[in-house]
PDB file of C-alpha atoms and ligand atoms in Angstrom:
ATOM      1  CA  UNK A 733     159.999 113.189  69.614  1.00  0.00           C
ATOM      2  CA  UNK A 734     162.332 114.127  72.584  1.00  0.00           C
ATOM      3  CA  UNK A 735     161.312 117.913  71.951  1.00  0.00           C
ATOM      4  CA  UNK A 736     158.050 117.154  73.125  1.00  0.00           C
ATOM      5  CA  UNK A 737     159.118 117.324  77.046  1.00  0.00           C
ATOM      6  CA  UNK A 738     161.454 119.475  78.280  1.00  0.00           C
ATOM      7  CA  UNK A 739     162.012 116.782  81.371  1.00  0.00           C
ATOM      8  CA  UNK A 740     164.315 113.598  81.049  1.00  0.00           C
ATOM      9  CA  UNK A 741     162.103 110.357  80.772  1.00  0.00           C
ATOM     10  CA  UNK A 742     163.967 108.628  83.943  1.00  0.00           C
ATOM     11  CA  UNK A 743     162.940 111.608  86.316  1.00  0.00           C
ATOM     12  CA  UNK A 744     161.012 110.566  89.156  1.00  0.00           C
ATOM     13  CA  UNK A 745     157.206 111.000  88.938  1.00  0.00           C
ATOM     14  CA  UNK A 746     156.170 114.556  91.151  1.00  0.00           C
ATOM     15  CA  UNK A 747     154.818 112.139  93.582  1.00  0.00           C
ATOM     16  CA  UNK A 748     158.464 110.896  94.330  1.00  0.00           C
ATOM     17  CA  UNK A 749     160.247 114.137  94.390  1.00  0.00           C
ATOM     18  CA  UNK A 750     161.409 116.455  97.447  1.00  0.00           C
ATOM     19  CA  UNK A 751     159.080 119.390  98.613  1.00  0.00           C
ATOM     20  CA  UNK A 752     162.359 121.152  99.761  1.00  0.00           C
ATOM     21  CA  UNK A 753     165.840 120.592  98.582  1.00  0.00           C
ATOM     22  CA  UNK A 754     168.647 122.514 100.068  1.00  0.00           C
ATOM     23  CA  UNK A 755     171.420 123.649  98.025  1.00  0.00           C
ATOM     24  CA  UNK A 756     175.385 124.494  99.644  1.00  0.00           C
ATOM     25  CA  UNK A 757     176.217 126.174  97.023  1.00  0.00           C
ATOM     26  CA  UNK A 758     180.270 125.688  97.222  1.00  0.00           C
ATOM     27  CA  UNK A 759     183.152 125.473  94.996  1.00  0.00           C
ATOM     28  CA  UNK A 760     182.821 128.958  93.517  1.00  0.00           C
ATOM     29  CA  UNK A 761     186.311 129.785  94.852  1.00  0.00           C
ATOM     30  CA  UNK A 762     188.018 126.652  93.233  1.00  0.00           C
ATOM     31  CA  UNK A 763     186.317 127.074  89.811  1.00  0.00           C
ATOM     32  CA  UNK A 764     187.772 130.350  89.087  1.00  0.00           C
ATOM     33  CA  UNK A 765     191.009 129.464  90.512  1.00  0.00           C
ATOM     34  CA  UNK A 766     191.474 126.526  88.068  1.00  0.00           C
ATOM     35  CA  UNK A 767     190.933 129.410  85.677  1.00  0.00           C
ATOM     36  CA  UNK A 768     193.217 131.479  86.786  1.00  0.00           C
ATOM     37  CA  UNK A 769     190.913 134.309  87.622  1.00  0.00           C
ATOM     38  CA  UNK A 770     189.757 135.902  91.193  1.00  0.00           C
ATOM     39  CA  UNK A 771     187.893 133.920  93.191  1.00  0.00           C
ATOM     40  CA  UNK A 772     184.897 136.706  92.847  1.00  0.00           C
ATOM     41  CA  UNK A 773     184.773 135.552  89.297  1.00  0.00           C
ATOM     42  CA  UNK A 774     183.286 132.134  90.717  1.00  0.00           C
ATOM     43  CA  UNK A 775     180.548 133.618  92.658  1.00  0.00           C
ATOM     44  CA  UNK A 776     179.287 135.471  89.722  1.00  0.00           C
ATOM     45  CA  UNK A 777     179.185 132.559  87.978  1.00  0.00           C
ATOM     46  CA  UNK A 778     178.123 130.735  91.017  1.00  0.00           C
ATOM     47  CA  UNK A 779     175.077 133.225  90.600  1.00  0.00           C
ATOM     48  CA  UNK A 780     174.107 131.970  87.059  1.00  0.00           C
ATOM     49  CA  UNK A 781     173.980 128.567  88.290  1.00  0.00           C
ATOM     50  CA  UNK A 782     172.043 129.769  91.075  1.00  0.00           C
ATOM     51  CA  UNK A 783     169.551 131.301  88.624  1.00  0.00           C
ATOM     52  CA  UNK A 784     169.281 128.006  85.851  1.00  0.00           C
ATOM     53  CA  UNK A 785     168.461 126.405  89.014  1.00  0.00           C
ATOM     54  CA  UNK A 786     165.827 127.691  90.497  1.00  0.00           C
ATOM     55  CA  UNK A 787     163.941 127.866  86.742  1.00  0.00           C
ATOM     56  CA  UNK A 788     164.788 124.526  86.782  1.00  0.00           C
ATOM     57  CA  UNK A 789     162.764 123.979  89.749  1.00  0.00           C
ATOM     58  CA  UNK A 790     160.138 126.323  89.558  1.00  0.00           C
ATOM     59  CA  UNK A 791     159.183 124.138  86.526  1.00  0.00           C
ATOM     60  CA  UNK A 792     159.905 120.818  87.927  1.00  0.00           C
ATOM     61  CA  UNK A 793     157.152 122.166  90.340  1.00  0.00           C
ATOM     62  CA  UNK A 794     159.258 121.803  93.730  1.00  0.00           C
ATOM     63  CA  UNK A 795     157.348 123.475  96.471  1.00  0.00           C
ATOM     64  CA  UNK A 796     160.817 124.892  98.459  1.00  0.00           C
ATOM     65  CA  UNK A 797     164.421 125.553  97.552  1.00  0.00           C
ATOM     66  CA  UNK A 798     166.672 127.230 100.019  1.00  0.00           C
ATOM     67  CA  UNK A 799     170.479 128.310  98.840  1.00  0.00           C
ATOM     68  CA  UNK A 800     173.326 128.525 101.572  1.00  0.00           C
ATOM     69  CA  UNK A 801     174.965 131.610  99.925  1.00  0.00           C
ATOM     70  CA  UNK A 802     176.433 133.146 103.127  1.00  0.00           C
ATOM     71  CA  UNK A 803     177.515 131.806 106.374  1.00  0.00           C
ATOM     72  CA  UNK A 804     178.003 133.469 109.391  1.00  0.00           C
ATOM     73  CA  UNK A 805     181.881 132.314 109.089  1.00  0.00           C
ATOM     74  CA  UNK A 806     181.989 133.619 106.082  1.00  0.00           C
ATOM     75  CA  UNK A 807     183.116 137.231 107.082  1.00  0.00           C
ATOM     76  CA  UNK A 808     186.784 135.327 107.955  1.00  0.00           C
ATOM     77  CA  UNK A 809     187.266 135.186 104.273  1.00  0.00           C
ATOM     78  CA  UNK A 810     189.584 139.043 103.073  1.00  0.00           C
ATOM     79  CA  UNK A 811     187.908 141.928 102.575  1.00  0.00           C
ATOM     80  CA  UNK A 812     187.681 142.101  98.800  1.00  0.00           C
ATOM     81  CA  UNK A 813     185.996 138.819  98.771  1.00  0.00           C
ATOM     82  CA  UNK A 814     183.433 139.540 101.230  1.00  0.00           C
ATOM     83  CA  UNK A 815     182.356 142.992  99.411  1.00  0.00           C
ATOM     84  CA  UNK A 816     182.548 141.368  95.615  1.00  0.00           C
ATOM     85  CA  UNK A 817     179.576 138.899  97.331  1.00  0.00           C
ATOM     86  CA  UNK A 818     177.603 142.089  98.857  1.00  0.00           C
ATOM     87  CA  UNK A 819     177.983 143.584  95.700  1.00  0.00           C
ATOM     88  CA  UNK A 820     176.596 140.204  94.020  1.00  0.00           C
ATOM     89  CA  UNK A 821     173.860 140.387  96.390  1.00  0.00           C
ATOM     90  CA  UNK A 822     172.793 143.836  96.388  1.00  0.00           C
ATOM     91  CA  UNK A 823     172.462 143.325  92.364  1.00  0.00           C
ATOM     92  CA  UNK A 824     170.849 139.853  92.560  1.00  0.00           C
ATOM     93  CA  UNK A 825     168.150 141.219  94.551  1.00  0.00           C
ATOM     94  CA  UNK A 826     167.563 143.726  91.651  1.00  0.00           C
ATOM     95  CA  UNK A 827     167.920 140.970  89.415  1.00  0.00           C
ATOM     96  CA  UNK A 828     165.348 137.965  90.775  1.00  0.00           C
ATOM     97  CA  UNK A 829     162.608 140.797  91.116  1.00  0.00           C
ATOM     98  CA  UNK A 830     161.687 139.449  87.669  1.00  0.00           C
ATOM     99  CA  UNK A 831     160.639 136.029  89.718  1.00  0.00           C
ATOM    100  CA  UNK A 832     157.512 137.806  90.494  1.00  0.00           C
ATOM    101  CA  UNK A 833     155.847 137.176  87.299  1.00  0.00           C
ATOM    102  CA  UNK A 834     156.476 133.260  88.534  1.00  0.00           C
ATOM    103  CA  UNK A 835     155.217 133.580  91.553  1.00  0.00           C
ATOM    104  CA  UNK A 836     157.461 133.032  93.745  1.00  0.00           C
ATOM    105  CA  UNK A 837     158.314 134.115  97.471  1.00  0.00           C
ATOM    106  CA  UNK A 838     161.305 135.254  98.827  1.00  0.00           C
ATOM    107  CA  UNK A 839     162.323 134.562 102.016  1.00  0.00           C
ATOM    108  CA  UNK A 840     166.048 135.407 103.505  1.00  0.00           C
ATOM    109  CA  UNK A 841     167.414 133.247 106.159  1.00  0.00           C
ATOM    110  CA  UNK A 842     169.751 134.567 108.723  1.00  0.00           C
ATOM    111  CA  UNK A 843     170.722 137.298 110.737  1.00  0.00           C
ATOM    112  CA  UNK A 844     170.728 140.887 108.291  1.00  0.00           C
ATOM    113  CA  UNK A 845     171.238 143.150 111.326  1.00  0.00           C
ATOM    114  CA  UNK A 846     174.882 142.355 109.536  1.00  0.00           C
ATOM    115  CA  UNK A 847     174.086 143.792 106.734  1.00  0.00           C
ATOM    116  CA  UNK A 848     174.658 147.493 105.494  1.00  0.00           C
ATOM    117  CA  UNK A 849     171.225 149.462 105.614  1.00  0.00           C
ATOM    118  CA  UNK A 850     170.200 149.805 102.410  1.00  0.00           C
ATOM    119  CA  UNK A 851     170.995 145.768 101.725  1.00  0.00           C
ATOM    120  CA  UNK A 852     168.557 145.213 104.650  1.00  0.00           C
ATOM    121  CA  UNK A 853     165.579 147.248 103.573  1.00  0.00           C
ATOM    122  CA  UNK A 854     166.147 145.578 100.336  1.00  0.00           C
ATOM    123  CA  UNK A 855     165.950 142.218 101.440  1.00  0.00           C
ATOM    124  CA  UNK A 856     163.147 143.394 103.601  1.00  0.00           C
ATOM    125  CA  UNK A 857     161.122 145.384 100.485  1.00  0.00           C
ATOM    126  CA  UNK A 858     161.691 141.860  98.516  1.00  0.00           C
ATOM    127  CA  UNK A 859     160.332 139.816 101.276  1.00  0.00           C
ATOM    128  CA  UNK A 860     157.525 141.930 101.868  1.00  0.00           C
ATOM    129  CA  UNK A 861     156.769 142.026  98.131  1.00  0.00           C
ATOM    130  CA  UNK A 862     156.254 138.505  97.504  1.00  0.00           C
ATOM    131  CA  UNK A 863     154.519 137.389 100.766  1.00  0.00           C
ATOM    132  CA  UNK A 864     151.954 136.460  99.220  1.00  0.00           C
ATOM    133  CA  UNK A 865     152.930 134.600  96.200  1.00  0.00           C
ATOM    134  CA  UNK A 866     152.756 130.329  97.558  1.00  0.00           C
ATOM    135  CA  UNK A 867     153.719 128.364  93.892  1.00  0.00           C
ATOM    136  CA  UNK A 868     157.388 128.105  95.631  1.00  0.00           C
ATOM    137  CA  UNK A 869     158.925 129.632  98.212  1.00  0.00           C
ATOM    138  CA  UNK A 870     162.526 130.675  97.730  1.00  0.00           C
ATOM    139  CA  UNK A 871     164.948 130.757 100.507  1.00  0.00           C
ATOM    140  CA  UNK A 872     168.356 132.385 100.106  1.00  0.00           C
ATOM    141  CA  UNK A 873     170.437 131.953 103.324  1.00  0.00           C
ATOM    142  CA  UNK A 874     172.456 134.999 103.930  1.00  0.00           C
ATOM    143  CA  UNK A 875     174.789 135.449 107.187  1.00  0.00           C
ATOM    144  CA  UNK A 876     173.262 132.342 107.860  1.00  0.00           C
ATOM    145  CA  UNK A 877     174.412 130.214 110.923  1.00  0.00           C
ATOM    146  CA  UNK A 878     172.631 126.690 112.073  1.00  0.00           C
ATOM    147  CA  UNK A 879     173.853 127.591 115.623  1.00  0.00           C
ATOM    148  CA  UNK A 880     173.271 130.919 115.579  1.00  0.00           C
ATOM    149  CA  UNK A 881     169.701 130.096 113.728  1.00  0.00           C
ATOM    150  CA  UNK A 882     168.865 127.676 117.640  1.00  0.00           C
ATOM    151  CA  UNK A 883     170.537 130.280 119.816  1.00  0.00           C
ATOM    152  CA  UNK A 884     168.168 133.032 118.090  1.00  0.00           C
ATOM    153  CA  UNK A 885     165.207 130.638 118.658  1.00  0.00           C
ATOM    154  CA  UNK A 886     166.016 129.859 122.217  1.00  0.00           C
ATOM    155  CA  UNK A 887     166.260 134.060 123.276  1.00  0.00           C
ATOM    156  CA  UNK A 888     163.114 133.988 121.217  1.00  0.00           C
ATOM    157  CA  UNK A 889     161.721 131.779 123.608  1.00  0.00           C
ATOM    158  CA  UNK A 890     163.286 132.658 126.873  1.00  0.00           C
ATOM    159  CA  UNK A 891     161.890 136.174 126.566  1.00  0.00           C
ATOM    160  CA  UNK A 892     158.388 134.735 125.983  1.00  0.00           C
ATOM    161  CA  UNK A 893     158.955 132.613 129.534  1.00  0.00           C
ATOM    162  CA  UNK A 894     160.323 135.852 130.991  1.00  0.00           C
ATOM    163  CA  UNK A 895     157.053 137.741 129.427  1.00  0.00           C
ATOM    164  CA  UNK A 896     154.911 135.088 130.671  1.00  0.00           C
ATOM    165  CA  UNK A 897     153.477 134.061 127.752  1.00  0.00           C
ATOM    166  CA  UNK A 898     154.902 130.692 127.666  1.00  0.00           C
ATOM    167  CA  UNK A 899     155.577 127.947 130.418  1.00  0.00           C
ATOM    168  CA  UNK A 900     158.704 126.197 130.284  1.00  0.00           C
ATOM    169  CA  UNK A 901     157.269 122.585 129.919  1.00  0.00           C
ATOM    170  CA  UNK A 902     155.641 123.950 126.582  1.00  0.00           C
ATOM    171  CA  UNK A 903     158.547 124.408 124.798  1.00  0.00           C
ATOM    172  CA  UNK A 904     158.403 121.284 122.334  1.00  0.00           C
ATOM    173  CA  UNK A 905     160.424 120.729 119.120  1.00  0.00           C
ATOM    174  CA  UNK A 906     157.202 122.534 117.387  1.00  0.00           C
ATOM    175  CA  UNK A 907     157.827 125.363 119.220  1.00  0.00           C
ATOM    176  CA  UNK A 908     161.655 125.678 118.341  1.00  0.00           C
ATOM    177  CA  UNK A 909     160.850 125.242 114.610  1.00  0.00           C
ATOM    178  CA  UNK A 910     158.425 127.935 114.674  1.00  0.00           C
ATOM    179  CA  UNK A 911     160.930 129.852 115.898  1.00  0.00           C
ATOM    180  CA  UNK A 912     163.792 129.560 113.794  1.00  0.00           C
ATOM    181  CA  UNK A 913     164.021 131.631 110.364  1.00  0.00           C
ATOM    182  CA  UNK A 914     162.156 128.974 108.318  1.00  0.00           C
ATOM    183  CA  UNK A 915     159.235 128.849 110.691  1.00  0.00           C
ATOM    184  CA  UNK A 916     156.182 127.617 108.638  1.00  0.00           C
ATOM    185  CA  UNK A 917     158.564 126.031 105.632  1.00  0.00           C
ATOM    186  CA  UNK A 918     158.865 121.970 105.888  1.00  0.00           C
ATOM    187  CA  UNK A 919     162.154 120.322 106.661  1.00  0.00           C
ATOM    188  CA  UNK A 920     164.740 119.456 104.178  1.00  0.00           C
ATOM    189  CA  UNK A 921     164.237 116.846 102.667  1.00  0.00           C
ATOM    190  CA  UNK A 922     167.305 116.729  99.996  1.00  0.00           C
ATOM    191  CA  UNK A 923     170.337 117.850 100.670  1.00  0.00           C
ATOM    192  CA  UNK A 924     172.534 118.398  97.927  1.00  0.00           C
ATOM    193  CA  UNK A 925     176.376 119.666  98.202  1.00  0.00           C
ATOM    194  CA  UNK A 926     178.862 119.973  95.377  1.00  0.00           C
ATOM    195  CA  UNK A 927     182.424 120.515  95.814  1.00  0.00           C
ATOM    196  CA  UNK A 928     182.997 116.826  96.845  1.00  0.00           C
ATOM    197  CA  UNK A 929     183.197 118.573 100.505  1.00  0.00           C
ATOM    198  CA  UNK A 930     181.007 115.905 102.994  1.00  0.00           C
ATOM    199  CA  UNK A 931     179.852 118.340 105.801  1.00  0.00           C
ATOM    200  CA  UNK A 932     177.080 120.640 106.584  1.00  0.00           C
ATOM    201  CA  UNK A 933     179.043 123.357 107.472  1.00  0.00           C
ATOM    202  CA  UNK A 934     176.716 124.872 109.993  1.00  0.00           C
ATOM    203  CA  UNK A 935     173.402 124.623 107.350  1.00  0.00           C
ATOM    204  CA  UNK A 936     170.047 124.205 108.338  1.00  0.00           C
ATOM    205  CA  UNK A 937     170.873 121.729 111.235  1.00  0.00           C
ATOM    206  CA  UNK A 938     168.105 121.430 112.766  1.00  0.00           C
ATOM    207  CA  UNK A 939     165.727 121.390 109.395  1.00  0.00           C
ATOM    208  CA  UNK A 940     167.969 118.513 107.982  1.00  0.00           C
ATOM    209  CA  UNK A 941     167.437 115.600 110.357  1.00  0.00           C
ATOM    210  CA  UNK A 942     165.845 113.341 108.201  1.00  0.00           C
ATOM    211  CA  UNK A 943     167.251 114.384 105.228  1.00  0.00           C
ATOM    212  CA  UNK A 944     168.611 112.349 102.699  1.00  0.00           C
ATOM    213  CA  UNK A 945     172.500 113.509 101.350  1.00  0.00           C
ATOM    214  CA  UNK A 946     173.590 114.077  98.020  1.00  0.00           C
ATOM    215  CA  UNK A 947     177.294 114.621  97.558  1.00  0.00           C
ATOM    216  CA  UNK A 948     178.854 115.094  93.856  1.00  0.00           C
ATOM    217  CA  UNK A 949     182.254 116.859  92.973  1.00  0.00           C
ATOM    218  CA  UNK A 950     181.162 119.071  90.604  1.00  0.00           C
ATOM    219  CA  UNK A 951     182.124 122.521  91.528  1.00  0.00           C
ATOM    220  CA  UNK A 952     178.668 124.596  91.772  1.00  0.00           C
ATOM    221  CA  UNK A 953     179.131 127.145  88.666  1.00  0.00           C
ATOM    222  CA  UNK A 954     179.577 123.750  86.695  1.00  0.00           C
ATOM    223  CA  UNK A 955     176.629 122.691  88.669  1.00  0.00           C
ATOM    224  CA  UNK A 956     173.175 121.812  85.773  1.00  0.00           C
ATOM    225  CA  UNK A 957     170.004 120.407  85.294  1.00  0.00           C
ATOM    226  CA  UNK A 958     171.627 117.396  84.390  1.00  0.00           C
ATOM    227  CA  UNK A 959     173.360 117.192  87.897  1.00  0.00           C
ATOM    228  CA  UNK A 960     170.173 118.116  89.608  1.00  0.00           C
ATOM    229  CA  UNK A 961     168.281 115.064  87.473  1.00  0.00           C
ATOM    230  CA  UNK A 962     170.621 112.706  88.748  1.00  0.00           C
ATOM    231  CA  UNK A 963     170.053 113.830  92.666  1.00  0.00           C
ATOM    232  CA  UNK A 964     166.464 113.179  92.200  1.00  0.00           C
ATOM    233  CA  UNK A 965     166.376 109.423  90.890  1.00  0.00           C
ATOM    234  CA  UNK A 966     168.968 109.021  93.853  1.00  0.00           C
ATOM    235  CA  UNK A 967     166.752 110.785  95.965  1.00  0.00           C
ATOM    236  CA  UNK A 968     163.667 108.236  94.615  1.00  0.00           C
ATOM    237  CA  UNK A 969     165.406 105.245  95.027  1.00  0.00           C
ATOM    238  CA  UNK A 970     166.086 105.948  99.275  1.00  0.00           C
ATOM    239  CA  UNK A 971     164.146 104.331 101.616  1.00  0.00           C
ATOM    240  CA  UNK A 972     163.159 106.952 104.252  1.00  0.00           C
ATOM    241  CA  UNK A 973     162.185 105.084 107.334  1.00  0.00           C
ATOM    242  CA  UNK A 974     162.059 107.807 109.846  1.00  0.00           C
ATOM    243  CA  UNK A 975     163.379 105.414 112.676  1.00  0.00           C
ATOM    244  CA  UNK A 976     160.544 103.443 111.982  1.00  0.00           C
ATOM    245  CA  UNK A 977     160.663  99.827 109.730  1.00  0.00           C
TER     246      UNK A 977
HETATM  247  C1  LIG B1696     180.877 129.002  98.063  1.00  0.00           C
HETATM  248  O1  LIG B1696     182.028 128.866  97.314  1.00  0.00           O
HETATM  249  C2  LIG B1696     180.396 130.418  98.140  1.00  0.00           C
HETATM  250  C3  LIG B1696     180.539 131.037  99.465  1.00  0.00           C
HETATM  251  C4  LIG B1696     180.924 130.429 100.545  1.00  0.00           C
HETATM  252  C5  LIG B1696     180.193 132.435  99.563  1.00  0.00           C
HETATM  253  P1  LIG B1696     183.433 129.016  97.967  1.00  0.00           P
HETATM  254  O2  LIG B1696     183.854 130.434  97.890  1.00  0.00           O
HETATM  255  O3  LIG B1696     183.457 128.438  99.336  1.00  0.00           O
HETATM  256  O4  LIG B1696     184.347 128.148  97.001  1.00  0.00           O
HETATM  257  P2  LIG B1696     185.528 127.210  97.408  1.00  0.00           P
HETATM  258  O5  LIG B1696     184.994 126.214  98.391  1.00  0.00           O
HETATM  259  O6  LIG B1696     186.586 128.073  98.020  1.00  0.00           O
HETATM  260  O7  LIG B1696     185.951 126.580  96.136  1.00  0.00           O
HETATM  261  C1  LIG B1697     179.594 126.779 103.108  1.00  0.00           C
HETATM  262  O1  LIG B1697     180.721 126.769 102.315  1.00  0.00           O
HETATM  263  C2  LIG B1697     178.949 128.127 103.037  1.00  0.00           C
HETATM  264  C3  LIG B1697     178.336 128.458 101.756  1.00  0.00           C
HETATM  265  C4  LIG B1697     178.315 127.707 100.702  1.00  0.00           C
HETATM  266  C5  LIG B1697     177.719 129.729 101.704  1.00  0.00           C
HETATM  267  P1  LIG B1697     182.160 127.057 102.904  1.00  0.00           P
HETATM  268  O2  LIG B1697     183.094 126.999 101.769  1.00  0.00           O
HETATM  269  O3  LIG B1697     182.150 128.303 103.713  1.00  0.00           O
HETATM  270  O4  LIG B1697     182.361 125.824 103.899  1.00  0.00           O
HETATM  271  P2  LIG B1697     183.684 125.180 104.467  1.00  0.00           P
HETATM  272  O5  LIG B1697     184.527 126.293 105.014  1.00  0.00           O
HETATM  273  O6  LIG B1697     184.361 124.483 103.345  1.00  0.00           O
HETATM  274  O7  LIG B1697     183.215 124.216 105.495  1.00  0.00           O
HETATM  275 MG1  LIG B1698     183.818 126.580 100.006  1.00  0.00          MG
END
């Protein structure tokens, strides 16, 4: 009867899996081009992946998903590129307003002073919209920079010290978290990256400390529930010891 659950039988009990995976969603370039087509035919197909995968997870019941879908390097890439993934955006944002009937919040991570005016009070309206919705939080990480995310956090907290709300010695690694754009959302505690690249590139540094790496080579439009099963047995079978024994 292997209709009667929609769920592999070697996935982890709920107990065992992550509260908040992180997704680098990468490889959308090199999927169309072993197509032949325009890279911007990868990210909309990068999108679609993005989409099966947050169902995927909204029924798996994970608590927090967060999506690196621009970086603040990202505006090196040509022109054309850049404005086929605002375009992408500006409809997406249309497009996961049917989340709602799920539940689920939306929070954008990055700087979106970058971003043209009506994209901003878009991402704003959606935020706003859904702050009150807590089955699972949704993070999409737009103009998005680790570095930039601790420099924001540290003016944050410099102009409280010059305000003289807060005294030097009270800055504390609680402090900095609540600070950054995920303020009140846990750490990472999966990291997943396809591509077959092995770096961070500038995501959630601080948030992934302890997290636990998953690296596969399939290019993220190709990316599937499948893929996603097999990251959390691997992520079941680790041993997270904190520093401790
Ligand atoms: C990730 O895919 C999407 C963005 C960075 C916007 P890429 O566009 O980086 O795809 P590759 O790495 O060139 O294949
Ligand atoms: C990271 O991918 C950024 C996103 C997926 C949005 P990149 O393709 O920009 O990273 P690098 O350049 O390979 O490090
Ligand atoms: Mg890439």
């Amino acid at each position: 009867m292997a209709f009667l659950s929609q769920t592999p039988k070697q996935l982890p009990p709920p107990e065992q899996l992550p509260q908040h995976i992180g997704f680098i969603m990468d490889g959308n370039g090199r999927w169309a081009k072993k197509r032949g087509l325009p890279r911007k035919f990868g990210h909309r197909e990068g999108a679609k992946t993005f989409k099966k995968i947050v169902r995927y997870c909204r029924n798996l019941g994970i608590r927090y998903i967060s999506f690196y879908a621009f970086s603040t390097e990202n505006w090196k890439r040509p022109e054309d590129e850049v404005n086929a993934i605002m375009k992408l955006f500006d409809q997406y944002i249309d497009d996961v307003r049917g989340f709602f009937d799920e539940e689920t919040r939306m929070v954008f991570l990055g700087d979106k002073s970058k971003f043209t005016d009506s994209l901003q009070k878009k991402m704003y309206a959606l935020e706003a919209d859904t702050a009150h919705y807590d089955q699972m939080t949704l993070m999409i990480a737009a103009n998005y920079g680790g570095r930039d995310e601790i420099a924001h956090a540290a003016r944050a907290l410099a102009e409280q010290v010059k305000a003289g709300t807060l005294n030097p010695e009270d800055i504390t690694e609680d402090s900095v978290s609540a600070n950054l754009y995920t303020a009140g959302i846990p750490d990472v505690d999966l990291l997943i990256r396809p591509s077959g690249e092995l770096r961070l590139s500038n995501y959630l540094i601080w948030q992934t400390a302890y997290a636990e790496f998953y690296f596969t080579d399939v290019l993220w439009p190709d990316f599937d529930e499948k893929q996603l099963d097999c990251a959390l047995i691997d992520f079941a079978s680790r041993n997270r010891r904190f520093g401790g024994v």
